[in-house]
PDB file of C-alpha atoms in Angstrom:
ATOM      1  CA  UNK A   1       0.000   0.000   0.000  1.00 82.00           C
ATOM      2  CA  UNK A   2       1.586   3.430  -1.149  1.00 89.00           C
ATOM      3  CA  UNK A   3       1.176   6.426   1.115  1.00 92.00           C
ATOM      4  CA  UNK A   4       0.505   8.178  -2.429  1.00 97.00           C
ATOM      5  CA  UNK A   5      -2.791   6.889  -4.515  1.00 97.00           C
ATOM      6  CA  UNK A   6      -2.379   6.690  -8.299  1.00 98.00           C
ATOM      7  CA  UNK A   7      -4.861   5.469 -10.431  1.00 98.00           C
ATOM      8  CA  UNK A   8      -3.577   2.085 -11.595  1.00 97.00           C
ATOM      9  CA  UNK A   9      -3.826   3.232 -15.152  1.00 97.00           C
ATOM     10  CA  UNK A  10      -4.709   5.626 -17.544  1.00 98.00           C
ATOM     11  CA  UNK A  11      -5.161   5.203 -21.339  1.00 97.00           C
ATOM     12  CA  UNK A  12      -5.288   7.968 -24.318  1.00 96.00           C
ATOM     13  CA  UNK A  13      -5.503   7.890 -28.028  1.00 96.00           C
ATOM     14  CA  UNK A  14      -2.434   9.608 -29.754  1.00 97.00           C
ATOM     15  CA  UNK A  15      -2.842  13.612 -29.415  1.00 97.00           C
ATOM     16  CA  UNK A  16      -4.829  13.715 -26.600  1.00 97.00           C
ATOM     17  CA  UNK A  17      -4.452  15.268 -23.008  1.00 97.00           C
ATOM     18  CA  UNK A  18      -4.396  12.819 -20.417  1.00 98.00           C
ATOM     19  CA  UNK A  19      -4.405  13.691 -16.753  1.00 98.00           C
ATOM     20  CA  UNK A  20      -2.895  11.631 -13.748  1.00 98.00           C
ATOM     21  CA  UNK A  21      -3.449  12.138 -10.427  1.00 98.00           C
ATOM     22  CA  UNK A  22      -1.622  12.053  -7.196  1.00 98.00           C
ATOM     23  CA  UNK A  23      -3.080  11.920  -3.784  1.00 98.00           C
ATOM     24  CA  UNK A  24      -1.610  12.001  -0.158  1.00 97.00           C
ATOM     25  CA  UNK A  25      -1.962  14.548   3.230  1.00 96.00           C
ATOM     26  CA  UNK A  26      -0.753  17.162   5.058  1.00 96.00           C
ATOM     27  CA  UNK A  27       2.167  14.862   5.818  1.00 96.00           C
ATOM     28  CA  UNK A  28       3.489  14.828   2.063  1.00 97.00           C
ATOM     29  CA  UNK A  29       1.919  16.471  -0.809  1.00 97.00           C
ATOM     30  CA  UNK A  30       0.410  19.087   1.311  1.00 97.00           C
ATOM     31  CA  UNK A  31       3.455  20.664   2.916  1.00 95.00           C
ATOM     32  CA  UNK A  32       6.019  19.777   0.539  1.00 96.00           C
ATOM     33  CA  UNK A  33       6.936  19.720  -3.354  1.00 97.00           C
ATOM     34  CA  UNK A  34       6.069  16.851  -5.803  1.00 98.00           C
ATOM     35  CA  UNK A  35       8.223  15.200  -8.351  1.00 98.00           C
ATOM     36  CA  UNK A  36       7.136  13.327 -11.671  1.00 98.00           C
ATOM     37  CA  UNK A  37       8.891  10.420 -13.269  1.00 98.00           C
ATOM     38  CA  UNK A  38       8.086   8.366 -15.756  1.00 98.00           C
ATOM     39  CA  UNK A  39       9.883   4.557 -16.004  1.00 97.00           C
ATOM     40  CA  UNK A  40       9.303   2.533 -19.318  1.00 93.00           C
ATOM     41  CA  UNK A  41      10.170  -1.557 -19.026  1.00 84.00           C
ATOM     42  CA  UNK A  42      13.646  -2.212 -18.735  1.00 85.00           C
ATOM     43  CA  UNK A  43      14.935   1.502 -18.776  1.00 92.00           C
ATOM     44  CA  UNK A  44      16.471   3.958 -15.270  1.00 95.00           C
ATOM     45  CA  UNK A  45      13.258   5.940 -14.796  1.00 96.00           C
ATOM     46  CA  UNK A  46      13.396   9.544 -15.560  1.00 97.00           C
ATOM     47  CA  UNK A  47      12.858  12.886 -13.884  1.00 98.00           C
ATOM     48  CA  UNK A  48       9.328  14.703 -15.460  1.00 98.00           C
ATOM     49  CA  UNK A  49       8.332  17.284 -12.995  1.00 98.00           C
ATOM     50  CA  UNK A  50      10.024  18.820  -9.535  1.00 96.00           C
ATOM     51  CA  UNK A  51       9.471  21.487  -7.402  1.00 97.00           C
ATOM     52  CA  UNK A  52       5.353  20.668  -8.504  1.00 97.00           C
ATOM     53  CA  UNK A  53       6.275  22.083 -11.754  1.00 97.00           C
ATOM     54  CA  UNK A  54       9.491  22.564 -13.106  1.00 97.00           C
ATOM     55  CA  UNK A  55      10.286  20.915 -16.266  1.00 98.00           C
ATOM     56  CA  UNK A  56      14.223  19.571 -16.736  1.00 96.00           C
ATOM     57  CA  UNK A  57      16.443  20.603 -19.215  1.00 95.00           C
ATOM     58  CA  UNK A  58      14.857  18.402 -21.823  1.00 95.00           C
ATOM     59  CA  UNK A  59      11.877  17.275 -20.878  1.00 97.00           C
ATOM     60  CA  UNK A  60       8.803  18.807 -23.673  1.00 97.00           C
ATOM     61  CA  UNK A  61       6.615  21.539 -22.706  1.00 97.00           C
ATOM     62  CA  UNK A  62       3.949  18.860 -23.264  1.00 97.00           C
ATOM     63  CA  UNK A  63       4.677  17.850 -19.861  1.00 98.00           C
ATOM     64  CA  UNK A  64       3.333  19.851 -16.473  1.00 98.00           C
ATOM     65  CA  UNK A  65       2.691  19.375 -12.979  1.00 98.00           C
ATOM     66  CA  UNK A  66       0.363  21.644 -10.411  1.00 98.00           C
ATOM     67  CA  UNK A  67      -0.505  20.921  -7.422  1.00 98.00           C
ATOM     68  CA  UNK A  68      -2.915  22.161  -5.042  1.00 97.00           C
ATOM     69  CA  UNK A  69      -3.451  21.186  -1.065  1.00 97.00           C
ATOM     70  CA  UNK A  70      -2.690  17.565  -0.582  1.00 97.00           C
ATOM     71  CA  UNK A  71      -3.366  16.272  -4.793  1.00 98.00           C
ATOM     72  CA  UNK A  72      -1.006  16.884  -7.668  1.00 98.00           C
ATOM     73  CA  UNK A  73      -1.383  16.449 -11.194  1.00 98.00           C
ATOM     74  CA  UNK A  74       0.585  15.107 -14.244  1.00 98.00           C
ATOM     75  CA  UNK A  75      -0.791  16.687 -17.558  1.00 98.00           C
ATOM     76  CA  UNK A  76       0.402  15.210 -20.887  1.00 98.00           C
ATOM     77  CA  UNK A  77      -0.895  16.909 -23.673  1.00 97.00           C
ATOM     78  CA  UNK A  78      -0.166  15.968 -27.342  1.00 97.00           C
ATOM     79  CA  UNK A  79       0.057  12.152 -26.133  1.00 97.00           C
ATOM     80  CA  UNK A  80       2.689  10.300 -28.272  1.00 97.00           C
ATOM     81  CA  UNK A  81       3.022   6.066 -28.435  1.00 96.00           C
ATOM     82  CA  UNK A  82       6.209   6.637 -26.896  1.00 94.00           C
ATOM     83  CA  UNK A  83       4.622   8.158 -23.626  1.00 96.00           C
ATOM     84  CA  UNK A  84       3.293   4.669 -22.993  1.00 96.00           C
ATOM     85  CA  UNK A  85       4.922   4.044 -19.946  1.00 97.00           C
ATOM     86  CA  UNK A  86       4.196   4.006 -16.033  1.00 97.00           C
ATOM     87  CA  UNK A  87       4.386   7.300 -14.175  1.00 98.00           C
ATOM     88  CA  UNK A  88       5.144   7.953 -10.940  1.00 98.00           C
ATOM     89  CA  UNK A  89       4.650  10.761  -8.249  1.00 98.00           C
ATOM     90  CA  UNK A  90       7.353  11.327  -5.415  1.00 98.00           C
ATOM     91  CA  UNK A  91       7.349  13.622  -2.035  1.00 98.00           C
ATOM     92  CA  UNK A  92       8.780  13.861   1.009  1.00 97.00           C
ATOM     93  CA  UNK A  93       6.738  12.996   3.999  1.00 96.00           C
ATOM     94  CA  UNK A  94       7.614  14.164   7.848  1.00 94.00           C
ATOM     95  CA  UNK A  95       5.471  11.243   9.147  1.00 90.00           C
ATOM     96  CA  UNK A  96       7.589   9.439  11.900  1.00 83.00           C
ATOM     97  CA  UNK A  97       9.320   7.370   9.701  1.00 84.00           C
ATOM     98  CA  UNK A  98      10.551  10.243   7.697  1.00 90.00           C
ATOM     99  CA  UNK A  99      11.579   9.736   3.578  1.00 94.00           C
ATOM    100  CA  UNK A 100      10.955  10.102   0.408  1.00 97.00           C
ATOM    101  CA  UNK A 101       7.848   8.518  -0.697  1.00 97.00           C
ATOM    102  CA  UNK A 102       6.077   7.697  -4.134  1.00 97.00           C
ATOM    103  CA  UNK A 103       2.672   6.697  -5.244  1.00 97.00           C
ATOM    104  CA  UNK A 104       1.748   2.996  -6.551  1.00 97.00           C
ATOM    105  CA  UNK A 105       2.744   4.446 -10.528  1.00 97.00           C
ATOM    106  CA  UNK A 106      -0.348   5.149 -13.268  1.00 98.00           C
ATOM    107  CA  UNK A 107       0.225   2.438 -16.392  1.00 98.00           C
ATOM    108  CA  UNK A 108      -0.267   4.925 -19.502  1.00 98.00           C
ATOM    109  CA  UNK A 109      -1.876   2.874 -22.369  1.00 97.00           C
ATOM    110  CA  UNK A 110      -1.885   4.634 -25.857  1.00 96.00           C
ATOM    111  CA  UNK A 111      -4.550   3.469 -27.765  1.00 93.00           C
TER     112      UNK A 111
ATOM    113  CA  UNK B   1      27.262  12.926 -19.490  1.00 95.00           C
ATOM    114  CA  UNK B   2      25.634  12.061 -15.713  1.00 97.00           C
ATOM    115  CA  UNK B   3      26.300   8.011 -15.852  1.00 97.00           C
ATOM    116  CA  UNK B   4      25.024   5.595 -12.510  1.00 98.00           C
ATOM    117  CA  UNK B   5      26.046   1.940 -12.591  1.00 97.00           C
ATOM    118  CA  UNK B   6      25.243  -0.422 -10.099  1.00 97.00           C
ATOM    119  CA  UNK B   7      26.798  -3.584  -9.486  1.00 97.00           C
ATOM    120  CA  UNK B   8      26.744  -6.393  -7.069  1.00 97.00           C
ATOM    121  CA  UNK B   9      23.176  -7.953  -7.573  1.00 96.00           C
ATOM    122  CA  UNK B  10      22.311 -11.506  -8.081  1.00 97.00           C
ATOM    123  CA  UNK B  11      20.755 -14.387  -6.451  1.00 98.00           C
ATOM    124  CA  UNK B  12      21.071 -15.155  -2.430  1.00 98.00           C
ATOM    125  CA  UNK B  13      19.599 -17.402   0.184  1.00 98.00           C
ATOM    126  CA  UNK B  14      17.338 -16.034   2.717  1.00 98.00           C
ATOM    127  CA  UNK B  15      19.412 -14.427   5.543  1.00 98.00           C
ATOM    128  CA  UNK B  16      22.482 -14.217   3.919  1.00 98.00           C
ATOM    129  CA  UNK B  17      24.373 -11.097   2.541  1.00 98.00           C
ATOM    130  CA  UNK B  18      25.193  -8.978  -0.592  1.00 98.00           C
ATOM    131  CA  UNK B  19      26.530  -5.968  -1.340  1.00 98.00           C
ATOM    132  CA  UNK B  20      25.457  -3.141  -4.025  1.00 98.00           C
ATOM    133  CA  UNK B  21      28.331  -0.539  -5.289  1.00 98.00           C
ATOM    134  CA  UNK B  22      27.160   2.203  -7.835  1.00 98.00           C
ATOM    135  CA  UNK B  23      30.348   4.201  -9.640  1.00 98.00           C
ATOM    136  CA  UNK B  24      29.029   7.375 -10.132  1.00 98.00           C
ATOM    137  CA  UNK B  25      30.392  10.095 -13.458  1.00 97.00           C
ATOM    138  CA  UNK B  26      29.489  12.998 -15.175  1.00 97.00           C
ATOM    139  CA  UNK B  27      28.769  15.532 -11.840  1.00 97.00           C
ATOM    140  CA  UNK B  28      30.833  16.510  -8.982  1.00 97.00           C
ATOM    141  CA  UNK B  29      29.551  13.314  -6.648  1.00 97.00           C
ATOM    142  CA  UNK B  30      30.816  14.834  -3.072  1.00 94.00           C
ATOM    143  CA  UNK B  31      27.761  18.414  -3.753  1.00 96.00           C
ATOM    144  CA  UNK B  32      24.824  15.973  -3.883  1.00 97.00           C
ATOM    145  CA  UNK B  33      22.893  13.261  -1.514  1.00 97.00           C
ATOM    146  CA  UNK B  34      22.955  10.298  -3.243  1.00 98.00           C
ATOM    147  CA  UNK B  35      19.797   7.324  -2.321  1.00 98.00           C
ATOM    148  CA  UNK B  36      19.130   3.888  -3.457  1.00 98.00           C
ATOM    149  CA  UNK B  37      15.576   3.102  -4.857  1.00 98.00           C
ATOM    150  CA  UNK B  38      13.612  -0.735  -5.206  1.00 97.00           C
ATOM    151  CA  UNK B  39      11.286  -1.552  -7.427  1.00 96.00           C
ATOM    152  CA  UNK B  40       9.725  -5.072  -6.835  1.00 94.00           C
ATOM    153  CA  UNK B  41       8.990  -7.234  -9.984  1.00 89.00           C
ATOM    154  CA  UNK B  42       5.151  -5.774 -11.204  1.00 88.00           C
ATOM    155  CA  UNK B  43       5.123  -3.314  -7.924  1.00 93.00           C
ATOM    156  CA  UNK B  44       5.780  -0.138  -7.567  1.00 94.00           C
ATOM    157  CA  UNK B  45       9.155   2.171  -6.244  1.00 96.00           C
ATOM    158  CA  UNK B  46      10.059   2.149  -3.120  1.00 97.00           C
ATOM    159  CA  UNK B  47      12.662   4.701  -1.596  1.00 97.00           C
ATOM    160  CA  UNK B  48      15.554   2.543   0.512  1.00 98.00           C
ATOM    161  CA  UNK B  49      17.925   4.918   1.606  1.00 98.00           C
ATOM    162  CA  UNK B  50      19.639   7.786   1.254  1.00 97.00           C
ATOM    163  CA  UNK B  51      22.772  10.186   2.564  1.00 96.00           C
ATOM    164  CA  UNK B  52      23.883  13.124   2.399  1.00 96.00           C
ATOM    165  CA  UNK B  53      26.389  14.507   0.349  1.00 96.00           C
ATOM    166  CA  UNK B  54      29.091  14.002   3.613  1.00 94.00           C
ATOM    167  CA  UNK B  55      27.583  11.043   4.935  1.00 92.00           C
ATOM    168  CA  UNK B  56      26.122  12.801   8.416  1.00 94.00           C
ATOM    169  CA  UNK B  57      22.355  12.315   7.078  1.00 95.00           C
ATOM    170  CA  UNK B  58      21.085   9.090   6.673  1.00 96.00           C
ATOM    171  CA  UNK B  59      17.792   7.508   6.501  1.00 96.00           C
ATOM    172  CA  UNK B  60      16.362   4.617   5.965  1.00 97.00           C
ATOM    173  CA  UNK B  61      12.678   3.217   5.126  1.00 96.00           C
ATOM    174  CA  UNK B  62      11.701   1.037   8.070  1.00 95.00           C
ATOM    175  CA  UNK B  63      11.386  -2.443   5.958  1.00 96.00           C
ATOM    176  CA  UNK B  64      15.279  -1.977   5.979  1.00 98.00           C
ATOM    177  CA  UNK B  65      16.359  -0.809   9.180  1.00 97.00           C
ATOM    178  CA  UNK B  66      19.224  -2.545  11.344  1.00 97.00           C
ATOM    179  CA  UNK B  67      19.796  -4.883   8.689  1.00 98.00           C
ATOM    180  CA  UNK B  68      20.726  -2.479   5.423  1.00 98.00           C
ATOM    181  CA  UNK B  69      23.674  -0.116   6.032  1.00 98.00           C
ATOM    182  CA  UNK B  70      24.286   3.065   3.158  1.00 98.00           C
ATOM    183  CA  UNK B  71      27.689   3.948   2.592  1.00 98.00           C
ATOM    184  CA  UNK B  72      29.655   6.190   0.205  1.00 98.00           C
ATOM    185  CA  UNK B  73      33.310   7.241  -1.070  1.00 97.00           C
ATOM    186  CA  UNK B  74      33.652  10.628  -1.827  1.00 97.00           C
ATOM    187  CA  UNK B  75      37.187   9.968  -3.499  1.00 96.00           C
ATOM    188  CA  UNK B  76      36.195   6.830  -5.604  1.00 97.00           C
ATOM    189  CA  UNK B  77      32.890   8.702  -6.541  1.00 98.00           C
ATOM    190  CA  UNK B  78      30.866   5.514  -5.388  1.00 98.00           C
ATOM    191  CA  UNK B  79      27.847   4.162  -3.523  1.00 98.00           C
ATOM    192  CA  UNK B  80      27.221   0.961  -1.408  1.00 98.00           C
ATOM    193  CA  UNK B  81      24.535  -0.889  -0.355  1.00 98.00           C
ATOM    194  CA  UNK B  82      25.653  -3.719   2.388  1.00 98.00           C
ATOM    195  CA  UNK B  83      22.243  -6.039   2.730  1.00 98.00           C
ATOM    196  CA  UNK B  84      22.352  -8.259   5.499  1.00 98.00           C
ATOM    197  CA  UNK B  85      19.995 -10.789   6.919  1.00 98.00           C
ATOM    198  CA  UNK B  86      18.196 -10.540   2.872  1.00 98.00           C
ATOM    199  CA  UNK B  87      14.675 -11.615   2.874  1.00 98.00           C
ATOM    200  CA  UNK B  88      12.228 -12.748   0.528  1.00 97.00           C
ATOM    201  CA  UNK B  89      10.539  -9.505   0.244  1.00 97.00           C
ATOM    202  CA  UNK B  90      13.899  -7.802  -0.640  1.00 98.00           C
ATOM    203  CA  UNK B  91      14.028  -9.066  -3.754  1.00 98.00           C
ATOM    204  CA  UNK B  92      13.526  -6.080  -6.302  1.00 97.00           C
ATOM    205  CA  UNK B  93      15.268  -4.248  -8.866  1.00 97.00           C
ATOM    206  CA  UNK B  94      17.673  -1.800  -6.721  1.00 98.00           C
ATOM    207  CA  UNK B  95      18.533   1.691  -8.315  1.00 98.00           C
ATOM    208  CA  UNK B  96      21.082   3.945  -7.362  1.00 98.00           C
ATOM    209  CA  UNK B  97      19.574   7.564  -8.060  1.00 98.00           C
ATOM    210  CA  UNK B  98      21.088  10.723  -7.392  1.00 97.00           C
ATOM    211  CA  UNK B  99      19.169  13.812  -5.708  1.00 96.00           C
ATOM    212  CA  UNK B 100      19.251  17.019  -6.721  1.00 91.00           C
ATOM    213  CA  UNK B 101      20.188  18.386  -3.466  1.00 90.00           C
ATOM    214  CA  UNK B 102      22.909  18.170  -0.772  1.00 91.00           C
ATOM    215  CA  UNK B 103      21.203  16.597   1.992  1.00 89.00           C
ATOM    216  CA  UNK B 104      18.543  14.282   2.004  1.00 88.00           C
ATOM    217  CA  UNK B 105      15.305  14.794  -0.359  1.00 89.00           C
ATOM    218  CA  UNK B 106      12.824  13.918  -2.180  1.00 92.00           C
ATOM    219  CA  UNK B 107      13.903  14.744  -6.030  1.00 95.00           C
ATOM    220  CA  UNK B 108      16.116  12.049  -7.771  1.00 97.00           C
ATOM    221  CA  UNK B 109      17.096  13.595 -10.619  1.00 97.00           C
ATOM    222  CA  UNK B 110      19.339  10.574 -12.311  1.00 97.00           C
ATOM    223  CA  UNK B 111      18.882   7.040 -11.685  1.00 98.00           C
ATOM    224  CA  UNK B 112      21.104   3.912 -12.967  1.00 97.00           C
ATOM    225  CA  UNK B 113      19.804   0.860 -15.046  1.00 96.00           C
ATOM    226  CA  UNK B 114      19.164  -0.640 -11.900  1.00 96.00           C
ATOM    227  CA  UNK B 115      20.563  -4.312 -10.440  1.00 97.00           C
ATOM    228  CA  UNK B 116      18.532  -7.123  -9.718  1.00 97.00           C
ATOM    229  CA  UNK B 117      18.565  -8.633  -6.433  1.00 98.00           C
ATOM    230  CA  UNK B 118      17.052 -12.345  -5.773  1.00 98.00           C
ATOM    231  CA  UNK B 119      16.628 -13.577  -2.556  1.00 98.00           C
ATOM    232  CA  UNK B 120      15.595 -17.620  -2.801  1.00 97.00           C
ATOM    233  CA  UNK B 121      16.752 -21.014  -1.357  1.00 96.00           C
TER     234      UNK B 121
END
């Protein structure tokens, strides 16, 4: 059980906007920034978002973050085959056992 | 060109020991925290542990505690993982991923190809 909630997957047709979500507490999300990454089989994953929404020195402008209380959001717009990977969302959390933490990843299925 | 290659995985019994290195090029190693990161077969990540860019900061998730010990070489611009007392459950994919900051975070901005650890009798 992740202390982030992802929806298992998501699924878009090429050139659509697809949205995935990213929920945790006050603990997390809610006091602290989110990162993005997205991991496709066999490959190191790869830094998206940080700081909630700053894109890397690479990444497309097709890719952005927000965030707002204790949810965050991945938007991919212009969805390409090769975005067809999962996607996860990272914090920090100040819980007692205090770390990084990431949500359960969001399987994105171009049609 | 940032480059993170682990080494050291492979297949152990239950309760016996392994270690993971990860040589580290392409960025000044000794200004950033560096962390290991797990990713069970068809699960999800899992953040293992991390230090700061001097060692003083560590954590670890609790899964892992008293039994994994994080390590690095400033000078040989490596990481180590020593595993002791491996479990079934520890078996995973383990990535060595390096954070944008000095001390301890939440932002990994470069990860390795990962190394696969088994642990099976």
């Amino acid at each position: 059980q992740s202390v982030l909630t992802q929806p298992p997957s998501v699924s878009a047709a090429p050139g659509q906007k697809v949205t995935i979500s990213c929920s945790g507490s006050s603990s997390n999300i809610g006091n602290n920034y989110v990162s993005w990454y997205q991991h496709l089989p066999g490959k190191a994953p790869k830094l998206l978002i940080s700081e909630n929404n700053r894109r890397p020195s690479g990444i497309p402008a097709r890719f952005s973050g927000s965030k707002s209380g204790t949810a965050a959001t991945l938007d991919i717009t212009g969805v390409q085959t090769g975005d067809e990977a999962d996607y996860y969302c990272g914090t920090w959390d100040s819980s007692l056992s205090a770390g990084p933490v990431f949500g359960g990843g969001t399987k994105l299925t171009v049609l | 060109e940032v480059q993170l290659v682990e080494s050291g995985g492979g297949l152990v019994q239950p309760g016996r020991s392994l270690r993971l290195s990860c040589v580290a090029s392409g960025f000044t190693f000794d200004n950033y925290a560096m962390h290991w990161v797990r990713q069970v077969p068809g699960k999800g990540l899992e953040w293992v542990s991390g230090l700061s860019w001097n060692g003083d900061n560590i954590g670890y998730v609790d899964s892992v505690k008293g039994r994994f010990t994080i390590s690095r070489d400033n000078g040989e611009n490596s990481l180590h993982l020593q595993m002791n007392s491996l479990r079934p459950e520890d078996t995973a994919i383990y990535y060595c991923a390096k954070s944008s900051l000095i001390d301890l975070g939440a932002v990994f901005d470069y990860w390795g190809q990962g190394s696969l650890v088994t642990v099976s009798s």
